[in-house]
CSV table of N, CA and C in Angstrom, one decimal:
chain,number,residue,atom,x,y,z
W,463,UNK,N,12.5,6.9,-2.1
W,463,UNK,CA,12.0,7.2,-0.8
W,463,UNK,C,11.9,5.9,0.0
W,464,UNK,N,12.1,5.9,1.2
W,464,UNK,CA,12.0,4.9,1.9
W,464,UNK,C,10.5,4.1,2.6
W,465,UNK,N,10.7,2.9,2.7
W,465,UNK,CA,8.8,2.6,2.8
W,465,UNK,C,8.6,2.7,4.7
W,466,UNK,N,7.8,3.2,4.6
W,466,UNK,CA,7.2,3.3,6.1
W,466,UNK,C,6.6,2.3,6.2
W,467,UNK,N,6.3,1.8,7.5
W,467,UNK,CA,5.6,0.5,8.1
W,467,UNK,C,4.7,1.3,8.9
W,468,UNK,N,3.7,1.1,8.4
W,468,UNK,CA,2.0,2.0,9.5
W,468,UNK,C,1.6,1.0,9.8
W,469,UNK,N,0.6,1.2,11.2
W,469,UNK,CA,0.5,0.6,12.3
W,469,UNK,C,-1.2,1.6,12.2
W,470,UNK,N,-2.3,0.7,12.8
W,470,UNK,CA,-3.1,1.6,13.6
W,470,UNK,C,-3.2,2.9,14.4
W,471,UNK,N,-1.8,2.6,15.0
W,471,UNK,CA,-1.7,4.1,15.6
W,471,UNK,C,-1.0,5.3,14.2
W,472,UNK,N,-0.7,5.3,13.5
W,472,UNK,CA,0.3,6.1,12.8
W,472,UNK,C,-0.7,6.2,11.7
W,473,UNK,N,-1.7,5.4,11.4
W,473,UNK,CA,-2.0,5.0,9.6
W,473,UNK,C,-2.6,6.6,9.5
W,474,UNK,N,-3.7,7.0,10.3
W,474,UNK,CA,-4.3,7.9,9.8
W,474,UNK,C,-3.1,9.8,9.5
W,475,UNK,N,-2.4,9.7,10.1
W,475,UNK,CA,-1.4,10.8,10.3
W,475,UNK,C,-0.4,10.4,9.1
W,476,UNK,N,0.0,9.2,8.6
W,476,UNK,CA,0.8,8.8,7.7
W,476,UNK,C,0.3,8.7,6.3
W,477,UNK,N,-0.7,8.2,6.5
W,477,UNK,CA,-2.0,7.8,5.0
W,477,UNK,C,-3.0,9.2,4.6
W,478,UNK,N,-3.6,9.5,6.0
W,478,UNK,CA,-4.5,10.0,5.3
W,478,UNK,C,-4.9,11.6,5.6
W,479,UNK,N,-3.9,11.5,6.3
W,479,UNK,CA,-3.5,13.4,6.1
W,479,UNK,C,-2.2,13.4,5.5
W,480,UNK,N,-1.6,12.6,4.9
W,480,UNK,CA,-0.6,13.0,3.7
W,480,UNK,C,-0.8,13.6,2.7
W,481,UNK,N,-0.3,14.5,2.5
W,481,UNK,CA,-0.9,15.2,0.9
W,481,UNK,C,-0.2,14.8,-0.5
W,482,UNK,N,0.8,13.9,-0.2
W,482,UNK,CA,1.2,13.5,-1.5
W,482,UNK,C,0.1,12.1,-1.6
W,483,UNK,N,-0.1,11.8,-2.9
W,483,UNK,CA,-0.3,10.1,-3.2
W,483,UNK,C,0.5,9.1,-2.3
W,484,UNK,N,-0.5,8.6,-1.4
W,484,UNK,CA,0.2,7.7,-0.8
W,484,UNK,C,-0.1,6.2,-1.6
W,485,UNK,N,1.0,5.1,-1.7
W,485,UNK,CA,0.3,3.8,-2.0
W,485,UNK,C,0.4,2.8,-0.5
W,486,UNK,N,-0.5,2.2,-0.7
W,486,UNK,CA,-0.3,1.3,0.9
W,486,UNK,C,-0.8,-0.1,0.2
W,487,UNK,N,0.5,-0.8,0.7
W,487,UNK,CA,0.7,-2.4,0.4
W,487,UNK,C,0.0,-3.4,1.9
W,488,UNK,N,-1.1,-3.6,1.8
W,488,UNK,CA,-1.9,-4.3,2.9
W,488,UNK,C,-1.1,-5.8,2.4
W,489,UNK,N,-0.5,-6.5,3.7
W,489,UNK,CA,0.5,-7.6,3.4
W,489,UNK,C,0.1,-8.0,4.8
W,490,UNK,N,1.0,-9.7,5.2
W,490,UNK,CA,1.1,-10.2,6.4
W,490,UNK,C,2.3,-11.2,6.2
W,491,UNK,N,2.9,-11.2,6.9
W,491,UNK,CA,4.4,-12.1,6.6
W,491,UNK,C,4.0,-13.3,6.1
W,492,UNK,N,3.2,-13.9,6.7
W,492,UNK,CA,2.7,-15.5,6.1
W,492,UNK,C,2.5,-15.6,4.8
W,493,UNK,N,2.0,-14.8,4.2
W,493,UNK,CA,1.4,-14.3,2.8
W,493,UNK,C,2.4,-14.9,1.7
W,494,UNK,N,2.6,-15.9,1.2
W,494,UNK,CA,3.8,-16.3,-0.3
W,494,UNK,C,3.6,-14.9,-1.5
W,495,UNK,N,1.9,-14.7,-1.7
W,495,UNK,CA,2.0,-13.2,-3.2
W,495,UNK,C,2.5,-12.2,-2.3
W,496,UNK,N,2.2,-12.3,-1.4
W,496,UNK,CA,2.7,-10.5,-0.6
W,496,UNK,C,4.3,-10.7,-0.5
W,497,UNK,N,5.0,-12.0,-0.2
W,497,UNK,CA,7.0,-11.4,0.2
W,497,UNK,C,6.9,-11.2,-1.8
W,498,UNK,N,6.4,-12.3,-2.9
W,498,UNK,CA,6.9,-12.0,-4.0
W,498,UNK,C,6.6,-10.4,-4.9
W,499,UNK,N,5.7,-10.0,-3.8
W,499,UNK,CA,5.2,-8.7,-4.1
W,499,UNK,C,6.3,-7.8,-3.5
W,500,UNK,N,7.3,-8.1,-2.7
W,500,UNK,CA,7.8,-6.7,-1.8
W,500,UNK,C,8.9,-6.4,-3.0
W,501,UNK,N,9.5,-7.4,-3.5
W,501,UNK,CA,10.6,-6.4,-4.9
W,501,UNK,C,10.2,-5.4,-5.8
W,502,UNK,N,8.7,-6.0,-5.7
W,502,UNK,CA,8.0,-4.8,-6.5
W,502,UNK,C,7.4,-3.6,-6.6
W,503,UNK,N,7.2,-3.6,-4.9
W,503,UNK,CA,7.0,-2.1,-4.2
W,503,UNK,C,8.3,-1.5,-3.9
W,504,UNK,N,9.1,-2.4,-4.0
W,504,UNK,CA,10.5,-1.7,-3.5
W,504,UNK,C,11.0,-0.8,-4.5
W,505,UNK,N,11.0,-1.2,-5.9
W,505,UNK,CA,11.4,-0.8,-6.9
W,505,UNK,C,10.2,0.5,-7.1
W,506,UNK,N,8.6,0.8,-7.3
W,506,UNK,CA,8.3,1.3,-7.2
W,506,UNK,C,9.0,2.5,-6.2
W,507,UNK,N,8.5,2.1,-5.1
W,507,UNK,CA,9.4,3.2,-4.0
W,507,UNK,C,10.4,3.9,-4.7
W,508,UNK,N,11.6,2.9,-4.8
W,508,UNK,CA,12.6,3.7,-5.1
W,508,UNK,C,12.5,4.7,-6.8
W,509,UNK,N,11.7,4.1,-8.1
W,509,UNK,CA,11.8,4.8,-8.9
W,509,UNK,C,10.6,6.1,-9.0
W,510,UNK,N,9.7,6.3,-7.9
W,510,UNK,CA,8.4,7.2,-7.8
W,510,UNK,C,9.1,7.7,-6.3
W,511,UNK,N,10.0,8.6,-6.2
W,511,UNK,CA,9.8,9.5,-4.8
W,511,UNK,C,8.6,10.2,-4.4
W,512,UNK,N,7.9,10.5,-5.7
W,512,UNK,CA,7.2,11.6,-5.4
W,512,UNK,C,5.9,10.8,-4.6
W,513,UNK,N,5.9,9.3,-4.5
W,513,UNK,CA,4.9,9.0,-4.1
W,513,UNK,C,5.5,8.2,-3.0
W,514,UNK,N,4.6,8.2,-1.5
W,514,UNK,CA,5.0,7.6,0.0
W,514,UNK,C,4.2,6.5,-0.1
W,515,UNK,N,5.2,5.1,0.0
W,515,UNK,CA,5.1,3.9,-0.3
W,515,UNK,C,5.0,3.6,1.3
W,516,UNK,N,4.0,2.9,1.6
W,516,UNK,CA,3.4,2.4,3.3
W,516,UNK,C,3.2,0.8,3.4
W,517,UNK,N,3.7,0.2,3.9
W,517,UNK,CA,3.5,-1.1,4.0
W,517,UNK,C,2.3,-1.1,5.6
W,518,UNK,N,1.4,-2.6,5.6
W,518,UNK,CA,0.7,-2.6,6.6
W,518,UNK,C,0.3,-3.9,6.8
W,519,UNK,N,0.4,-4.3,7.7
W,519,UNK,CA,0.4,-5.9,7.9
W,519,UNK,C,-0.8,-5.9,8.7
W,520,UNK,N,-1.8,-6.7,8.2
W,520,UNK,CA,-3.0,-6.5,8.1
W,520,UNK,C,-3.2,-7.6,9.9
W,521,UNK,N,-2.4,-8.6,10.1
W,521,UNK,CA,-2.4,-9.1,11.2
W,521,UNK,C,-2.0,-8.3,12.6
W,522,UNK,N,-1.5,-7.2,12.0
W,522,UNK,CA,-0.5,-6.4,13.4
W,522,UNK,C,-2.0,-5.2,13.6
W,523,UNK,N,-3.0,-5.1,12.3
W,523,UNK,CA,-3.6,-3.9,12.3
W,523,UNK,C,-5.3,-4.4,11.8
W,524,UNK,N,-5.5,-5.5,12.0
W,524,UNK,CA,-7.4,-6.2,11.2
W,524,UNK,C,-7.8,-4.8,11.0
W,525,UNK,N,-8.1,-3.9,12.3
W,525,UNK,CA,-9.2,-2.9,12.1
W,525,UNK,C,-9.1,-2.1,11.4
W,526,UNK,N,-7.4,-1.8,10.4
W,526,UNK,CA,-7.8,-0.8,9.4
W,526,UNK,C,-8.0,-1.5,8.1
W,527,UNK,N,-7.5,-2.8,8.3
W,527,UNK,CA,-7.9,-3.7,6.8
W,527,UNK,C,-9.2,-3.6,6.8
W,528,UNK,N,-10.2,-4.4,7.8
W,528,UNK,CA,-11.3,-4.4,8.1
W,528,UNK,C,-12.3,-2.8,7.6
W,529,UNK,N,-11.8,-1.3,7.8
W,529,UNK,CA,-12.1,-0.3,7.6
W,529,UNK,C,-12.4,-0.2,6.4
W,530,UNK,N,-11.1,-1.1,5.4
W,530,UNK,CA,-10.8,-0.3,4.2
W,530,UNK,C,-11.7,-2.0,3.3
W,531,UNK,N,-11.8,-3.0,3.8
W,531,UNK,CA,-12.6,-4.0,3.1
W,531,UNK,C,-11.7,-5.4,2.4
W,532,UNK,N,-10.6,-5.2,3.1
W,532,UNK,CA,-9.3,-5.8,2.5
W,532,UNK,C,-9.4,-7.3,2.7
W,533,UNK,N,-10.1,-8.0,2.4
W,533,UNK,CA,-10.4,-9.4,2.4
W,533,UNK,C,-9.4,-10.3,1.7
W,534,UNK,N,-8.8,-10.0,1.2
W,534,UNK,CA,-7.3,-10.6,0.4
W,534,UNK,C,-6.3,-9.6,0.4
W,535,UNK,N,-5.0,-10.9,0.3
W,535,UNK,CA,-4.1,-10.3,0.9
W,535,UNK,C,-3.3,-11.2,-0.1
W,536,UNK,N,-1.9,-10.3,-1.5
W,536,UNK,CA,-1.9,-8.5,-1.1
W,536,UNK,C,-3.0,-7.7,-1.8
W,537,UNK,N,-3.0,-6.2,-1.0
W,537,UNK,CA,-4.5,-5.5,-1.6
W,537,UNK,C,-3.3,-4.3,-1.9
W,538,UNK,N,-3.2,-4.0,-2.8
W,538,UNK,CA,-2.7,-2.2,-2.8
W,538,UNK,C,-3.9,-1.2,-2.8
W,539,UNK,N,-3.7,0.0,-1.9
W,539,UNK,CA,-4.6,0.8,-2.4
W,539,UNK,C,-3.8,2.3,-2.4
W,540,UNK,N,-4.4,2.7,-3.5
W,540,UNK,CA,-3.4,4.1,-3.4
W,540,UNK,C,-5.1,5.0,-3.1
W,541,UNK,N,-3.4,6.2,-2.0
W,541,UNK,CA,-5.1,7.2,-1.3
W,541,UNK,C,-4.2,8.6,-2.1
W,542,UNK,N,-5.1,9.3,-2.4
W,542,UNK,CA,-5.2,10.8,-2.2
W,542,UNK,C,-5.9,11.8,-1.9
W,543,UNK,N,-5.1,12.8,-1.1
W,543,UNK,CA,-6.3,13.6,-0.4
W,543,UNK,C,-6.6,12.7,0.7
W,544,UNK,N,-6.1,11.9,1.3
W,544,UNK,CA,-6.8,11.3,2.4
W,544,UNK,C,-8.3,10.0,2.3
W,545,UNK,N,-8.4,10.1,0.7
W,545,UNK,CA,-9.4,9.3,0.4
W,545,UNK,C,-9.0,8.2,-0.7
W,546,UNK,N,-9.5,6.9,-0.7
W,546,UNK,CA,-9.4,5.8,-1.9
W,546,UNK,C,-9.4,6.4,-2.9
W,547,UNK,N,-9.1,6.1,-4.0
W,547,UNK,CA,-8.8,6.3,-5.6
W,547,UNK,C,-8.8,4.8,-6.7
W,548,UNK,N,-8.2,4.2,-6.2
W,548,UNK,CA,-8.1,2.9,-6.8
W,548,UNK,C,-7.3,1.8,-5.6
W,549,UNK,N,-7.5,0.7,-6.1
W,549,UNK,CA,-7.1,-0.5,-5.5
W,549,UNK,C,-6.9,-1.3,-6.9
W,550,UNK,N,-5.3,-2.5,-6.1
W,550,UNK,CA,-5.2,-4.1,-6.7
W,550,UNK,C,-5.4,-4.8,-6.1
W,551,UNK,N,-5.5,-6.0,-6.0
W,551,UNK,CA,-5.9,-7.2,-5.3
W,551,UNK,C,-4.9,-8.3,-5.9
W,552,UNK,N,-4.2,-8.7,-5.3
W,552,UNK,CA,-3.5,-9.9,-5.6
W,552,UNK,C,-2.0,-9.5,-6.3
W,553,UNK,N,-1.4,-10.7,-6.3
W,553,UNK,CA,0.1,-10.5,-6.7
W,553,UNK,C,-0.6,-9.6,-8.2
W,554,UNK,N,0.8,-8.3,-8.5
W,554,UNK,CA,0.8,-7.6,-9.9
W,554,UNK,C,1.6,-7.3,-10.3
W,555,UNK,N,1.8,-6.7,-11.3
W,555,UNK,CA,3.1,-6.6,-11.8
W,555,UNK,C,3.5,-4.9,-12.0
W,556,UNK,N,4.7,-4.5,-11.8
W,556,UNK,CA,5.2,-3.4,-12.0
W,556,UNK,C,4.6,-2.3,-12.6
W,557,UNK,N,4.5,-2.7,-13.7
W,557,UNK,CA,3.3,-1.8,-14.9
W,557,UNK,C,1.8,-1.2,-14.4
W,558,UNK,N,1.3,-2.4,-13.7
W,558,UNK,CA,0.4,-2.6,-13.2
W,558,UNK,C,0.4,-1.6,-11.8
W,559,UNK,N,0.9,-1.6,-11.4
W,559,UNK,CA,1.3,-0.8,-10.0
W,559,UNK,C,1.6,1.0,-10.8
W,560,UNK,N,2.3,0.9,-11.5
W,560,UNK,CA,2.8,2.4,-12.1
W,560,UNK,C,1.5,3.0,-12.3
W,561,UNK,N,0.6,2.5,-13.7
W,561,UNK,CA,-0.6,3.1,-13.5
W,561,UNK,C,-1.4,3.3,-12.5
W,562,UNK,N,-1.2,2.5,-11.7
W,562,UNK,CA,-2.3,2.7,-10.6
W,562,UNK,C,-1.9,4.1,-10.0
W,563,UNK,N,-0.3,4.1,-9.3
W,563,UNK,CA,-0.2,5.5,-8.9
W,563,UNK,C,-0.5,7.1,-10.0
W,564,UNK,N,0.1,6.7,-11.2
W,564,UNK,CA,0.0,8.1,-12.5
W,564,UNK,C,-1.3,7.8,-13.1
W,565,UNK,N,-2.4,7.2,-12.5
W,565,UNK,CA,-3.8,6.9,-13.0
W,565,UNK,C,-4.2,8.7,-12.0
């Protein structure tokens, strides 16, 4: 599946009235763990269809990082149902990311 890029305007219609598991990669281009982080959501993405992979750049969007408590950057948080479930914080690894979404 391909990763959407949410914005303030879209996040809530995209994230949190989705009804699949969404994961959302809070990132900012400047970020060195967040670009070494994007092969790793990419691959996620691509081997978990069943789950909508959302990138969000926390600079284009503070007030929903700020919403969600996102003080480091990268933060994954996977939502379902429209509500938190878990979160990572910082560069992770593949494995690490898998359970988070099949947690």
């Amino acid at each position: 599946m391909a990763i959407l890029h949410a914005s303030a305007t879209n996040f809530e219609n995209e994230v949190l009235q989705c009804p699949q598991t969404v994961l959302v990669d809070f990132y900012a281009d400047w970020c060195g763990p967040c670009k070494m982080l994007t092969p790793v959501i990419d691959e996620i993405a691509a081997e978990h269809p069943e789950v909508k992979v959302v990138k969000l750049n926390v600079d284009n969007a503070p007030e929903i990082a700020s919403r969600y408590g996102v003080m480091s950057i990268p933060t994954v948080i996977v939502f379902r149902g429209g509500q938190e479930v878990d979160r990572l914080i910082g560069l992770t690894g593949k494995e690490q990311l898998r359970r988070l979404i099949e947690g």
